Amino acid sequence: MPPINTSYLNPRTVFLIGIPGLEHVQFWIGFPFFILCLVALVGNIILLIIIPTERSLHKPMYIFLAVLAATDIGLCAAIVPKMLAIFWFRSSSMAFDTCLAQLFFIHALQCMESGILLAMAFDRYIAICDPLRHTSILTPSILGRMVVMVAIRAIVLVGLLPILIKRLHVFHSILIAHSYCEHMAIVKLAAEDTQVNKVCGLFVGFTILGFDMIFIIISYVLIFQAVFRLHQKEARLKAFNTCTAHIFVFLEFYILAFFSFFSHRFGHVVPSTHILLSTIYLLVPPALNPIVYGVKNKDICKRVTQIFLVSHGSQ
């Protein structure tokens, strides 16, 4: 490891510590994260196999779910290999430009996930509040444009973060106190004025996560108003049942997201706690999403059961 009390000019290599204070147990911490990643990969790959091949699932909600699954797979691929290399093999070095690339992909995929959750909330709003026009509003071309806009927004706004970091040349350390290349963890290493970087990070966070969360909440307020106006109890329960999975995913994503976001900037959380929770925030949603949506959806459950029965019968 390089000495800490030194200034570095345009460093080519950085070193990821992992979880400060828990280095002696990182080897064992890696196993639950590996299991989470494995569950996420298997579950989301199954969704990506089932949704395109099953015609009954060629609906807006499932198309958005397939995009969410692809995003979750990308998120696991971006973070887990290097993190496990740190935990299990003490391979902590990383090229600075590679670190910035990891930063970009992790944060861009997070922002895409947020945008897809907003699109899914809009789909539920149309399906419940204006069901007769659902298919005419959310046509395949509109769905494609929505996904493209979500991707462009994430790429453009998150792309500002590594570009602004590249303008920094002097760093007081090249030891990143994190298990992956997180924006503020890198910015804090700079020995120059980083006010622009911090403001840009807040701007990107509030523009994407804040905007999406506000409009998701508005969507569900309108949905609940429409549901409570229904006269039949069975109709109300059916409407609520179509939203429960999305509400659960929305809550666990945004609660963990904003805790990680604010604790790194304004809080006084123990570093090991913050890093563990921010890593959990990245890996738990990809693992839970296919389980939550799969268990709550009869069509997906039925198709998964058929696949496993056919594969078992062929043996």
PDB file of C-alpha atoms in Angstrom:
ATOM      1  CA  MET A   1       0.000   0.000   0.000  1.00  0.00           C
ATOM      2  CA  PRO A   2       1.275   3.497  -0.733  1.00  0.00           C
ATOM      3  CA  PRO A   3       2.003   5.986   2.038  1.00  0.00           C
ATOM      4  CA  ILE A   4      -0.932   8.185   3.019  1.00  0.00           C
ATOM      5  CA  ASN A   5       0.709  11.542   3.914  1.00  0.00           C
ATOM      6  CA  THR A   6       1.666  12.397   0.345  1.00  0.00           C
ATOM      7  CA  SER A   7       0.190  14.476  -2.451  1.00  0.00           C
ATOM      8  CA  TYR A   8      -0.424  12.771  -5.759  1.00  0.00           C
ATOM      9  CA  LEU A   9      -0.443  14.533  -9.121  1.00  0.00           C
ATOM     10  CA  ASN A  10      -2.697  12.930 -11.750  1.00  0.00           C
ATOM     11  CA  PRO A  11      -2.645   9.460 -10.156  1.00  0.00           C
ATOM     12  CA  ARG A  12      -2.900   6.543 -12.531  1.00  0.00           C
ATOM     13  CA  THR A  13      -3.806   3.987  -9.870  1.00  0.00           C
ATOM     14  CA  VAL A  14      -6.062   4.054  -6.812  1.00  0.00           C
ATOM     15  CA  PHE A  15      -6.570   1.518  -4.031  1.00  0.00           C
ATOM     16  CA  LEU A  16      -9.961   0.455  -2.679  1.00  0.00           C
ATOM     17  CA  ILE A  17      -9.809  -0.333   1.035  1.00  0.00           C
ATOM     18  CA  GLY A  18     -13.090  -2.228   1.134  1.00  0.00           C
ATOM     19  CA  ILE A  19     -14.847  -1.670   4.462  1.00  0.00           C
ATOM     20  CA  PRO A  20     -12.667   0.433   6.827  1.00  0.00           C
ATOM     21  CA  GLY A  21     -12.478  -1.093  10.291  1.00  0.00           C
ATOM     22  CA  LEU A  22     -13.766  -4.464   9.112  1.00  0.00           C
ATOM     23  CA  GLU A  23     -10.788  -5.564   7.010  1.00  0.00           C
ATOM     24  CA  HIS A  24     -10.252  -8.578   9.279  1.00  0.00           C
ATOM     25  CA  VAL A  25     -13.723  -9.990   8.517  1.00  0.00           C
ATOM     26  CA  GLN A  26     -14.117  -8.842   4.891  1.00  0.00           C
ATOM     27  CA  PHE A  27     -13.416 -12.371   3.657  1.00  0.00           C
ATOM     28  CA  TRP A  28     -16.564 -13.625   5.427  1.00  0.00           C
ATOM     29  CA  ILE A  29     -18.655 -10.554   4.565  1.00  0.00           C
ATOM     30  CA  GLY A  30     -18.040 -11.375   0.909  1.00  0.00           C
ATOM     31  CA  PHE A  31     -20.124 -14.577   1.094  1.00  0.00           C
ATOM     32  CA  PRO A  32     -23.545 -12.998   1.802  1.00  0.00           C
ATOM     33  CA  PHE A  33     -22.855 -10.404  -0.899  1.00  0.00           C
ATOM     34  CA  PHE A  34     -21.925 -13.223  -3.302  1.00  0.00           C
ATOM     35  CA  ILE A  35     -25.203 -15.027  -2.470  1.00  0.00           C
ATOM     36  CA  LEU A  36     -27.168 -11.795  -3.028  1.00  0.00           C
ATOM     37  CA  CYS A  37     -25.477 -11.376  -6.398  1.00  0.00           C
ATOM     38  CA  LEU A  38     -26.154 -14.985  -7.348  1.00  0.00           C
ATOM     39  CA  VAL A  39     -29.848 -14.655  -6.442  1.00  0.00           C
ATOM     40  CA  ALA A  40     -30.052 -11.389  -8.404  1.00  0.00           C
ATOM     41  CA  LEU A  41     -28.396 -12.868 -11.499  1.00  0.00           C
ATOM     42  CA  VAL A  42     -30.481 -16.068 -11.532  1.00  0.00           C
ATOM     43  CA  GLY A  43     -33.776 -14.283 -10.830  1.00  0.00           C
ATOM     44  CA  ASN A  44     -33.263 -11.509 -13.375  1.00  0.00           C
ATOM     45  CA  ILE A  45     -31.950 -13.853 -16.081  1.00  0.00           C
ATOM     46  CA  ILE A  46     -35.086 -15.987 -15.627  1.00  0.00           C
ATOM     47  CA  LEU A  47     -37.214 -12.851 -16.092  1.00  0.00           C
ATOM     48  CA  LEU A  48     -35.286 -11.934 -19.246  1.00  0.00           C
ATOM     49  CA  ILE A  49     -35.900 -15.437 -20.610  1.00  0.00           C
ATOM     50  CA  ILE A  50     -39.593 -15.642 -19.690  1.00  0.00           C
ATOM     51  CA  ILE A  51     -40.877 -12.166 -20.615  1.00  0.00           C
ATOM     52  CA  PRO A  52     -39.726 -12.080 -24.289  1.00  0.00           C
ATOM     53  CA  THR A  53     -40.816 -15.682 -24.974  1.00  0.00           C
ATOM     54  CA  GLU A  54     -44.252 -15.588 -23.285  1.00  0.00           C
ATOM     55  CA  ARG A  55     -46.759 -13.665 -25.412  1.00  0.00           C
ATOM     56  CA  SER A  56     -49.143 -13.097 -22.482  1.00  0.00           C
ATOM     57  CA  LEU A  57     -46.382 -11.049 -20.815  1.00  0.00           C
ATOM     58  CA  HIS A  58     -45.920  -8.647 -23.747  1.00  0.00           C
ATOM     59  CA  LYS A  59     -47.533  -5.825 -21.775  1.00  0.00           C
ATOM     60  CA  PRO A  60     -46.106  -2.478 -20.610  1.00  0.00           C
ATOM     61  CA  MET A  61     -45.620  -3.558 -17.001  1.00  0.00           C
ATOM     62  CA  TYR A  62     -43.632  -6.655 -17.991  1.00  0.00           C
ATOM     63  CA  ILE A  63     -41.611  -4.805 -20.631  1.00  0.00           C
ATOM     64  CA  PHE A  64     -40.554  -2.307 -17.960  1.00  0.00           C
ATOM     65  CA  LEU A  65     -39.843  -5.246 -15.643  1.00  0.00           C
ATOM     66  CA  ALA A  66     -37.560  -6.782 -18.287  1.00  0.00           C
ATOM     67  CA  VAL A  67     -35.660  -3.480 -18.618  1.00  0.00           C
ATOM     68  CA  LEU A  68     -35.404  -3.328 -14.819  1.00  0.00           C
ATOM     69  CA  ALA A  69     -34.008  -6.887 -14.812  1.00  0.00           C
ATOM     70  CA  ALA A  70     -31.373  -5.976 -17.426  1.00  0.00           C
ATOM     71  CA  THR A  71     -30.432  -2.902 -15.370  1.00  0.00           C
ATOM     72  CA  ASP A  72     -30.085  -5.008 -12.217  1.00  0.00           C
ATOM     73  CA  ILE A  73     -27.821  -7.496 -14.000  1.00  0.00           C
ATOM     74  CA  GLY A  74     -25.632  -4.625 -15.198  1.00  0.00           C
ATOM     75  CA  LEU A  75     -25.468  -3.209 -11.663  1.00  0.00           C
ATOM     76  CA  CYS A  76     -24.304  -6.547 -10.232  1.00  0.00           C
ATOM     77  CA  ALA A  77     -21.716  -6.916 -13.001  1.00  0.00           C
ATOM     78  CA  ALA A  78     -20.401  -3.407 -12.354  1.00  0.00           C
ATOM     79  CA  ILE A  79     -19.882  -3.741  -8.612  1.00  0.00           C
ATOM     80  CA  VAL A  80     -19.551  -7.355  -7.454  1.00  0.00           C
ATOM     81  CA  PRO A  81     -16.464  -8.782  -9.290  1.00  0.00           C
ATOM     82  CA  LYS A  82     -14.081  -6.085  -8.014  1.00  0.00           C
ATOM     83  CA  MET A  83     -15.675  -6.010  -4.572  1.00  0.00           C
ATOM     84  CA  LEU A  84     -15.230  -9.758  -4.115  1.00  0.00           C
ATOM     85  CA  ALA A  85     -11.665  -9.491  -5.446  1.00  0.00           C
ATOM     86  CA  ILE A  86     -10.981  -7.004  -2.629  1.00  0.00           C
ATOM     87  CA  PHE A  87     -12.693  -9.119   0.029  1.00  0.00           C
ATOM     88  CA  TRP A  88     -11.345 -12.525  -0.986  1.00  0.00           C
ATOM     89  CA  PHE A  89      -8.039 -11.907  -2.779  1.00  0.00           C
ATOM     90  CA  ARG A  90      -6.992  -8.476  -1.424  1.00  0.00           C
ATOM     91  CA  SER A  91      -6.802  -7.184  -4.989  1.00  0.00           C
ATOM     92  CA  SER A  92      -7.363  -3.546  -4.079  1.00  0.00           C
ATOM     93  CA  SER A  93      -5.540  -1.698  -6.883  1.00  0.00           C
ATOM     94  CA  MET A  94      -7.476  -0.221  -9.783  1.00  0.00           C
ATOM     95  CA  ALA A  95      -6.568   2.081 -12.656  1.00  0.00           C
ATOM     96  CA  PHE A  96      -7.930   5.561 -12.001  1.00  0.00           C
ATOM     97  CA  ASP A  97      -9.746   5.712 -15.342  1.00  0.00           C
ATOM     98  CA  THR A  98     -11.238   2.254 -14.706  1.00  0.00           C
ATOM     99  CA  CYS A  99     -12.420   3.513 -11.334  1.00  0.00           C
ATOM    100  CA  LEU A 100     -14.152   6.458 -13.013  1.00  0.00           C
ATOM    101  CA  ALA A 101     -15.734   4.065 -15.506  1.00  0.00           C
ATOM    102  CA  GLN A 102     -17.069   1.944 -12.637  1.00  0.00           C
ATOM    103  CA  LEU A 103     -18.370   5.121 -10.956  1.00  0.00           C
ATOM    104  CA  PHE A 104     -20.200   6.067 -14.155  1.00  0.00           C
ATOM    105  CA  PHE A 105     -21.808   2.671 -14.745  1.00  0.00           C
ATOM    106  CA  ILE A 106     -22.895   2.166 -11.125  1.00  0.00           C
ATOM    107  CA  HIS A 107     -24.500   5.599 -10.761  1.00  0.00           C
ATOM    108  CA  ALA A 108     -25.962   5.598 -14.291  1.00  0.00           C
ATOM    109  CA  LEU A 109     -27.582   2.190 -13.719  1.00  0.00           C
ATOM    110  CA  GLN A 110     -28.928   3.392 -10.353  1.00  0.00           C
ATOM    111  CA  CYS A 111     -30.494   6.376 -12.091  1.00  0.00           C
ATOM    112  CA  MET A 112     -31.913   4.163 -14.836  1.00  0.00           C
ATOM    113  CA  GLU A 113     -33.484   1.927 -12.191  1.00  0.00           C
ATOM    114  CA  SER A 114     -35.108   4.984 -10.620  1.00  0.00           C
ATOM    115  CA  GLY A 115     -36.448   6.081 -14.015  1.00  0.00           C
ATOM    116  CA  ILE A 116     -37.874   2.630 -14.743  1.00  0.00           C
ATOM    117  CA  LEU A 117     -39.637   2.614 -11.354  1.00  0.00           C
ATOM    118  CA  LEU A 118     -41.210   5.956 -12.330  1.00  0.00           C
ATOM    119  CA  ALA A 119     -42.301   4.490 -15.686  1.00  0.00           C
ATOM    120  CA  MET A 120     -43.832   1.493 -13.882  1.00  0.00           C
ATOM    121  CA  ALA A 121     -45.724   3.834 -11.529  1.00  0.00           C
ATOM    122  CA  PHE A 122     -47.069   5.727 -14.569  1.00  0.00           C
ATOM    123  CA  ASP A 123     -48.144   2.397 -16.105  1.00  0.00           C
ATOM    124  CA  ARG A 124     -50.045   1.474 -12.906  1.00  0.00           C
ATOM    125  CA  TYR A 125     -51.646   4.931 -12.838  1.00  0.00           C
ATOM    126  CA  ILE A 126     -52.954   4.568 -16.412  1.00  0.00           C
ATOM    127  CA  ALA A 127     -54.020   0.927 -15.852  1.00  0.00           C
ATOM    128  CA  ILE A 128     -56.111   1.804 -12.770  1.00  0.00           C
ATOM    129  CA  CYS A 129     -57.267   5.387 -13.420  1.00  0.00           C
ATOM    130  CA  ASP A 130     -57.847   5.141 -17.193  1.00  0.00           C
ATOM    131  CA  PRO A 131     -57.966   1.410 -18.053  1.00  0.00           C
ATOM    132  CA  LEU A 132     -59.872   1.796 -21.343  1.00  0.00           C
ATOM    133  CA  ARG A 133     -57.071   3.910 -22.844  1.00  0.00           C
ATOM    134  CA  HIS A 134     -54.189   1.928 -21.328  1.00  0.00           C
ATOM    135  CA  THR A 135     -53.120   0.125 -24.503  1.00  0.00           C
ATOM    136  CA  SER A 136     -53.699   3.173 -26.719  1.00  0.00           C
ATOM    137  CA  ILE A 137     -51.560   5.423 -24.486  1.00  0.00           C
ATOM    138  CA  LEU A 138     -48.714   3.009 -23.758  1.00  0.00           C
ATOM    139  CA  THR A 139     -48.057   1.782 -27.291  1.00  0.00           C
ATOM    140  CA  PRO A 140     -44.811  -0.087 -28.120  1.00  0.00           C
ATOM    141  CA  SER A 141     -43.323   3.058 -29.672  1.00  0.00           C
ATOM    142  CA  ILE A 142     -44.145   5.122 -26.566  1.00  0.00           C
ATOM    143  CA  LEU A 143     -42.623   2.429 -24.333  1.00  0.00           C
ATOM    144  CA  GLY A 144     -39.457   2.456 -26.432  1.00  0.00           C
ATOM    145  CA  ARG A 145     -39.205   6.246 -26.246  1.00  0.00           C
ATOM    146  CA  MET A 146     -39.690   6.201 -22.475  1.00  0.00           C
ATOM    147  CA  VAL A 147     -36.881   3.675 -21.997  1.00  0.00           C
ATOM    148  CA  VAL A 148     -34.570   5.627 -24.332  1.00  0.00           C
ATOM    149  CA  MET A 149     -35.308   8.890 -22.480  1.00  0.00           C
ATOM    150  CA  VAL A 150     -34.581   7.223 -19.129  1.00  0.00           C
ATOM    151  CA  ALA A 151     -31.247   5.965 -20.485  1.00  0.00           C
ATOM    152  CA  ILE A 152     -30.277   9.304 -22.071  1.00  0.00           C
ATOM    153  CA  ARG A 153     -31.119  11.217 -18.887  1.00  0.00           C
ATOM    154  CA  ALA A 154     -28.950   8.894 -16.787  1.00  0.00           C
ATOM    155  CA  ILE A 155     -26.023   8.913 -19.238  1.00  0.00           C
ATOM    156  CA  VAL A 156     -25.965  12.706 -19.696  1.00  0.00           C
ATOM    157  CA  LEU A 157     -26.397  13.715 -16.046  1.00  0.00           C
ATOM    158  CA  VAL A 158     -24.206  11.013 -14.493  1.00  0.00           C
ATOM    159  CA  GLY A 159     -21.616  11.570 -17.226  1.00  0.00           C
ATOM    160  CA  LEU A 160     -20.948  14.988 -15.681  1.00  0.00           C
ATOM    161  CA  LEU A 161     -19.549  13.379 -12.513  1.00  0.00           C
ATOM    162  CA  PRO A 162     -16.426  11.634 -13.933  1.00  0.00           C
ATOM    163  CA  ILE A 163     -15.821  14.550 -16.307  1.00  0.00           C
ATOM    164  CA  LEU A 164     -15.666  16.986 -13.386  1.00  0.00           C
ATOM    165  CA  ILE A 165     -13.428  14.633 -11.408  1.00  0.00           C
ATOM    166  CA  LYS A 166     -11.001  14.497 -14.342  1.00  0.00           C
ATOM    167  CA  ARG A 167     -10.432  18.261 -14.008  1.00  0.00           C
ATOM    168  CA  LEU A 168      -8.937  17.607 -10.545  1.00  0.00           C
ATOM    169  CA  HIS A 169      -5.198  16.931 -10.651  1.00  0.00           C
ATOM    170  CA  VAL A 170      -3.889  16.911  -7.065  1.00  0.00           C
ATOM    171  CA  PHE A 171      -5.052  14.331  -4.512  1.00  0.00           C
ATOM    172  CA  HIS A 172      -3.953  14.028  -0.891  1.00  0.00           C
ATOM    173  CA  SER A 173      -4.493  10.252  -0.970  1.00  0.00           C
ATOM    174  CA  ILE A 174      -5.169   7.454  -3.441  1.00  0.00           C
ATOM    175  CA  LEU A 175      -6.784   5.174  -0.837  1.00  0.00           C
ATOM    176  CA  ILE A 176     -10.549   5.063  -1.427  1.00  0.00           C
ATOM    177  CA  ALA A 177     -12.361   4.159   1.793  1.00  0.00           C
ATOM    178  CA  HIS A 178     -15.040   2.153   0.031  1.00  0.00           C
ATOM    179  CA  SER A 179     -15.730  -1.225  -1.566  1.00  0.00           C
ATOM    180  CA  TYR A 180     -16.438   0.367  -4.968  1.00  0.00           C
ATOM    181  CA  CYS A 181     -15.752   3.678  -6.719  1.00  0.00           C
ATOM    182  CA  GLU A 182     -18.430   5.940  -5.272  1.00  0.00           C
ATOM    183  CA  HIS A 183     -18.586   9.581  -6.362  1.00  0.00           C
ATOM    184  CA  MET A 184     -18.174  11.341  -3.009  1.00  0.00           C
ATOM    185  CA  ALA A 185     -15.584   8.821  -1.798  1.00  0.00           C
ATOM    186  CA  ILE A 186     -13.343   9.883  -4.715  1.00  0.00           C
ATOM    187  CA  VAL A 187     -14.142  13.607  -4.479  1.00  0.00           C
ATOM    188  CA  LYS A 188     -13.103  13.660  -0.797  1.00  0.00           C
ATOM    189  CA  LEU A 189      -9.588  12.542  -1.800  1.00  0.00           C
ATOM    190  CA  ALA A 190      -8.941  15.691  -3.869  1.00  0.00           C
ATOM    191  CA  ALA A 191      -6.591  18.355  -2.504  1.00  0.00           C
ATOM    192  CA  GLU A 192      -8.236  21.047  -4.658  1.00  0.00           C
ATOM    193  CA  ASP A 193     -11.521  22.947  -4.499  1.00  0.00           C
ATOM    194  CA  THR A 194     -14.293  20.383  -5.007  1.00  0.00           C
ATOM    195  CA  GLN A 195     -17.310  22.643  -4.485  1.00  0.00           C
ATOM    196  CA  VAL A 196     -18.399  22.228  -8.116  1.00  0.00           C
ATOM    197  CA  ASN A 197     -18.196  18.431  -7.796  1.00  0.00           C
ATOM    198  CA  LYS A 198     -20.296  18.420  -4.615  1.00  0.00           C
ATOM    199  CA  VAL A 199     -22.922  20.756  -6.057  1.00  0.00           C
ATOM    200  CA  CYS A 200     -23.094  18.690  -9.255  1.00  0.00           C
ATOM    201  CA  GLY A 201     -23.507  15.487  -7.233  1.00  0.00           C
ATOM    202  CA  LEU A 202     -26.403  17.031  -5.313  1.00  0.00           C
ATOM    203  CA  PHE A 203     -27.916  18.362  -8.545  1.00  0.00           C
ATOM    204  CA  VAL A 204     -27.780  14.951 -10.245  1.00  0.00           C
ATOM    205  CA  GLY A 205     -29.180  13.216  -7.154  1.00  0.00           C
ATOM    206  CA  PHE A 206     -32.113  15.578  -6.711  1.00  0.00           C
ATOM    207  CA  THR A 207     -32.794  15.933 -10.452  1.00  0.00           C
ATOM    208  CA  ILE A 208     -33.134  12.179 -10.874  1.00  0.00           C
ATOM    209  CA  LEU A 209     -33.929  10.497  -7.544  1.00  0.00           C
ATOM    210  CA  GLY A 210     -35.820  13.470  -6.104  1.00  0.00           C
ATOM    211  CA  PHE A 211     -37.829  14.129  -9.271  1.00  0.00           C
ATOM    212  CA  ASP A 212     -38.696  10.447  -9.721  1.00  0.00           C
ATOM    213  CA  MET A 213     -39.684   9.942  -6.077  1.00  0.00           C
ATOM    214  CA  ILE A 214     -41.989  12.987  -6.074  1.00  0.00           C
ATOM    215  CA  PHE A 215     -43.810  11.890  -9.228  1.00  0.00           C
ATOM    216  CA  ILE A 216     -44.074   8.265  -8.054  1.00  0.00           C
ATOM    217  CA  ILE A 217     -45.694   9.494  -4.834  1.00  0.00           C
ATOM    218  CA  ILE A 218     -48.093  11.716  -6.837  1.00  0.00           C
ATOM    219  CA  SER A 219     -48.976   8.722  -9.049  1.00  0.00           C
ATOM    220  CA  TYR A 220     -49.841   6.569  -6.050  1.00  0.00           C
ATOM    221  CA  VAL A 221     -51.833   9.313  -4.342  1.00  0.00           C
ATOM    222  CA  LEU A 222     -53.978   9.529  -7.494  1.00  0.00           C
ATOM    223  CA  ILE A 223     -54.157   5.722  -7.701  1.00  0.00           C
ATOM    224  CA  PHE A 224     -55.339   5.425  -4.089  1.00  0.00           C
ATOM    225  CA  GLN A 225     -57.960   8.119  -4.663  1.00  0.00           C
ATOM    226  CA  ALA A 226     -59.267   6.194  -7.671  1.00  0.00           C
ATOM    227  CA  VAL A 227     -59.223   2.882  -5.774  1.00  0.00           C
ATOM    228  CA  PHE A 228     -61.117   4.239  -2.771  1.00  0.00           C
ATOM    229  CA  ARG A 229     -63.838   5.522  -5.101  1.00  0.00           C
ATOM    230  CA  LEU A 230     -64.538   1.951  -6.241  1.00  0.00           C
ATOM    231  CA  HIS A 231     -67.752   0.601  -4.717  1.00  0.00           C
ATOM    232  CA  GLN A 232     -66.955  -3.116  -4.718  1.00  0.00           C
ATOM    233  CA  LYS A 233     -64.540  -4.419  -2.082  1.00  0.00           C
ATOM    234  CA  GLU A 234     -63.242  -7.114  -4.448  1.00  0.00           C
ATOM    235  CA  ALA A 235     -62.399  -4.490  -7.081  1.00  0.00           C
ATOM    236  CA  ARG A 236     -60.501  -2.406  -4.500  1.00  0.00           C
ATOM    237  CA  LEU A 237     -58.517  -5.430  -3.313  1.00  0.00           C
ATOM    238  CA  LYS A 238     -57.679  -6.422  -6.893  1.00  0.00           C
ATOM    239  CA  ALA A 239     -56.477  -2.893  -7.682  1.00  0.00           C
ATOM    240  CA  PHE A 240     -54.356  -2.752  -4.540  1.00  0.00           C
ATOM    241  CA  ASN A 241     -52.928  -6.183  -5.270  1.00  0.00           C
ATOM    242  CA  THR A 242     -51.592  -5.020  -8.648  1.00  0.00           C
ATOM    243  CA  CYS A 243     -49.648  -2.227  -6.888  1.00  0.00           C
ATOM    244  CA  THR A 244     -48.251  -3.915  -3.773  1.00  0.00           C
ATOM    245  CA  ALA A 245     -45.140  -5.347  -5.428  1.00  0.00           C
ATOM    246  CA  HIS A 246     -44.234  -2.005  -6.986  1.00  0.00           C
ATOM    247  CA  ILE A 247     -44.844  -0.118  -3.716  1.00  0.00           C
ATOM    248  CA  PHE A 248     -42.558  -2.530  -1.836  1.00  0.00           C
ATOM    249  CA  VAL A 249     -39.772  -2.175  -4.432  1.00  0.00           C
ATOM    250  CA  PHE A 250     -40.239   1.618  -4.484  1.00  0.00           C
ATOM    251  CA  LEU A 251     -39.928   1.899  -0.690  1.00  0.00           C
ATOM    252  CA  GLU A 252     -36.856  -0.299  -0.284  1.00  0.00           C
ATOM    253  CA  PHE A 253     -35.088   1.390  -3.218  1.00  0.00           C
ATOM    254  CA  TYR A 254     -35.649   5.018  -2.207  1.00  0.00           C
ATOM    255  CA  ILE A 255     -35.256   4.604   1.568  1.00  0.00           C
ATOM    256  CA  LEU A 256     -31.837   2.979   1.120  1.00  0.00           C
ATOM    257  CA  ALA A 257     -30.929   5.396  -1.691  1.00  0.00           C
ATOM    258  CA  PHE A 258     -31.559   8.557   0.303  1.00  0.00           C
ATOM    259  CA  PHE A 259     -29.920   7.171   3.436  1.00  0.00           C
ATOM    260  CA  SER A 260     -26.763   6.429   1.444  1.00  0.00           C
ATOM    261  CA  PHE A 261     -26.963   9.777  -0.388  1.00  0.00           C
ATOM    262  CA  PHE A 262     -27.373  12.005   2.669  1.00  0.00           C
ATOM    263  CA  SER A 263     -25.203  10.102   5.156  1.00  0.00           C
ATOM    264  CA  HIS A 264     -22.178  10.462   2.857  1.00  0.00           C
ATOM    265  CA  ARG A 265     -22.657  14.233   2.579  1.00  0.00           C
ATOM    266  CA  PHE A 266     -24.221  15.483   5.787  1.00  0.00           C
ATOM    267  CA  GLY A 267     -24.283  12.638   8.294  1.00  0.00           C
ATOM    268  CA  HIS A 268     -21.815  11.370  10.882  1.00  0.00           C
ATOM    269  CA  VAL A 269     -22.395   7.670  10.274  1.00  0.00           C
ATOM    270  CA  VAL A 270     -19.572   5.254  11.090  1.00  0.00           C
ATOM    271  CA  PRO A 271     -17.765   4.581   7.747  1.00  0.00           C
ATOM    272  CA  SER A 272     -18.137   0.813   8.011  1.00  0.00           C
ATOM    273  CA  THR A 273     -21.897   1.162   8.598  1.00  0.00           C
ATOM    274  CA  HIS A 274     -22.311   3.572   5.695  1.00  0.00           C
ATOM    275  CA  ILE A 275     -20.339   1.382   3.282  1.00  0.00           C
ATOM    276  CA  LEU A 276     -22.184  -1.791   4.308  1.00  0.00           C
ATOM    277  CA  LEU A 277     -25.565  -0.096   3.882  1.00  0.00           C
ATOM    278  CA  SER A 278     -24.636   1.553   0.580  1.00  0.00           C
ATOM    279  CA  THR A 279     -23.480  -1.830  -0.759  1.00  0.00           C
ATOM    280  CA  ILE A 280     -26.670  -3.463   0.515  1.00  0.00           C
ATOM    281  CA  TYR A 281     -28.620  -0.684  -1.222  1.00  0.00           C
ATOM    282  CA  LEU A 282     -26.971  -1.625  -4.523  1.00  0.00           C
ATOM    283  CA  LEU A 283     -27.374  -5.399  -4.215  1.00  0.00           C
ATOM    284  CA  VAL A 284     -30.615  -5.989  -2.291  1.00  0.00           C
ATOM    285  CA  PRO A 285     -33.025  -4.414  -4.844  1.00  0.00           C
ATOM    286  CA  PRO A 286     -31.644  -6.501  -7.770  1.00  0.00           C
ATOM    287  CA  ALA A 287     -32.050  -9.649  -5.645  1.00  0.00           C
ATOM    288  CA  LEU A 288     -35.519  -8.765  -4.337  1.00  0.00           C
ATOM    289  CA  ASN A 289     -37.075  -7.380  -7.527  1.00  0.00           C
ATOM    290  CA  PRO A 290     -37.488 -10.715  -9.382  1.00  0.00           C
ATOM    291  CA  ILE A 291     -38.641 -12.424  -6.176  1.00  0.00           C
ATOM    292  CA  VAL A 292     -41.225  -9.753  -5.303  1.00  0.00           C
ATOM    293  CA  TYR A 293     -42.598  -9.395  -8.826  1.00  0.00           C
ATOM    294  CA  GLY A 294     -42.407 -13.135  -9.461  1.00  0.00           C
ATOM    295  CA  VAL A 295     -44.227 -14.156  -6.283  1.00  0.00           C
ATOM    296  CA  LYS A 296     -46.926 -11.505  -6.700  1.00  0.00           C
ATOM    297  CA  ASN A 297     -47.533 -12.269 -10.388  1.00  0.00           C
ATOM    298  CA  LYS A 298     -49.421 -15.423 -11.293  1.00  0.00           C
ATOM    299  CA  ASP A 299     -48.350 -15.413 -14.965  1.00  0.00           C
ATOM    300  CA  ILE A 300     -44.640 -15.303 -14.083  1.00  0.00           C
ATOM    301  CA  CYS A 301     -45.040 -17.931 -11.323  1.00  0.00           C
ATOM    302  CA  LYS A 302     -46.883 -20.234 -13.700  1.00  0.00           C
ATOM    303  CA  ARG A 303     -44.260 -19.866 -16.436  1.00  0.00           C
ATOM    304  CA  VAL A 304     -41.356 -20.451 -14.023  1.00  0.00           C
ATOM    305  CA  THR A 305     -43.104 -23.567 -12.664  1.00  0.00           C
ATOM    306  CA  GLN A 306     -43.603 -24.881 -16.215  1.00  0.00           C
ATOM    307  CA  ILE A 307     -39.924 -24.348 -17.053  1.00  0.00           C
ATOM    308  CA  PHE A 308     -38.744 -26.243 -13.970  1.00  0.00           C
ATOM    309  CA  LEU A 309     -41.290 -29.043 -14.440  1.00  0.00           C
ATOM    310  CA  VAL A 310     -40.258 -29.508 -18.082  1.00  0.00           C
ATOM    311  CA  SER A 311     -36.560 -29.518 -17.193  1.00  0.00           C
ATOM    312  CA  HIS A 312     -37.211 -31.970 -14.334  1.00  0.00           C
ATOM    313  CA  GLY A 313     -39.356 -34.194 -16.546  1.00  0.00           C
ATOM    314  CA  SER A 314     -36.726 -34.298 -19.292  1.00  0.00           C
ATOM    315  CA  GLN A 315     -34.245 -35.737 -16.796  1.00  0.00           C
TER     316      GLN A 315
END
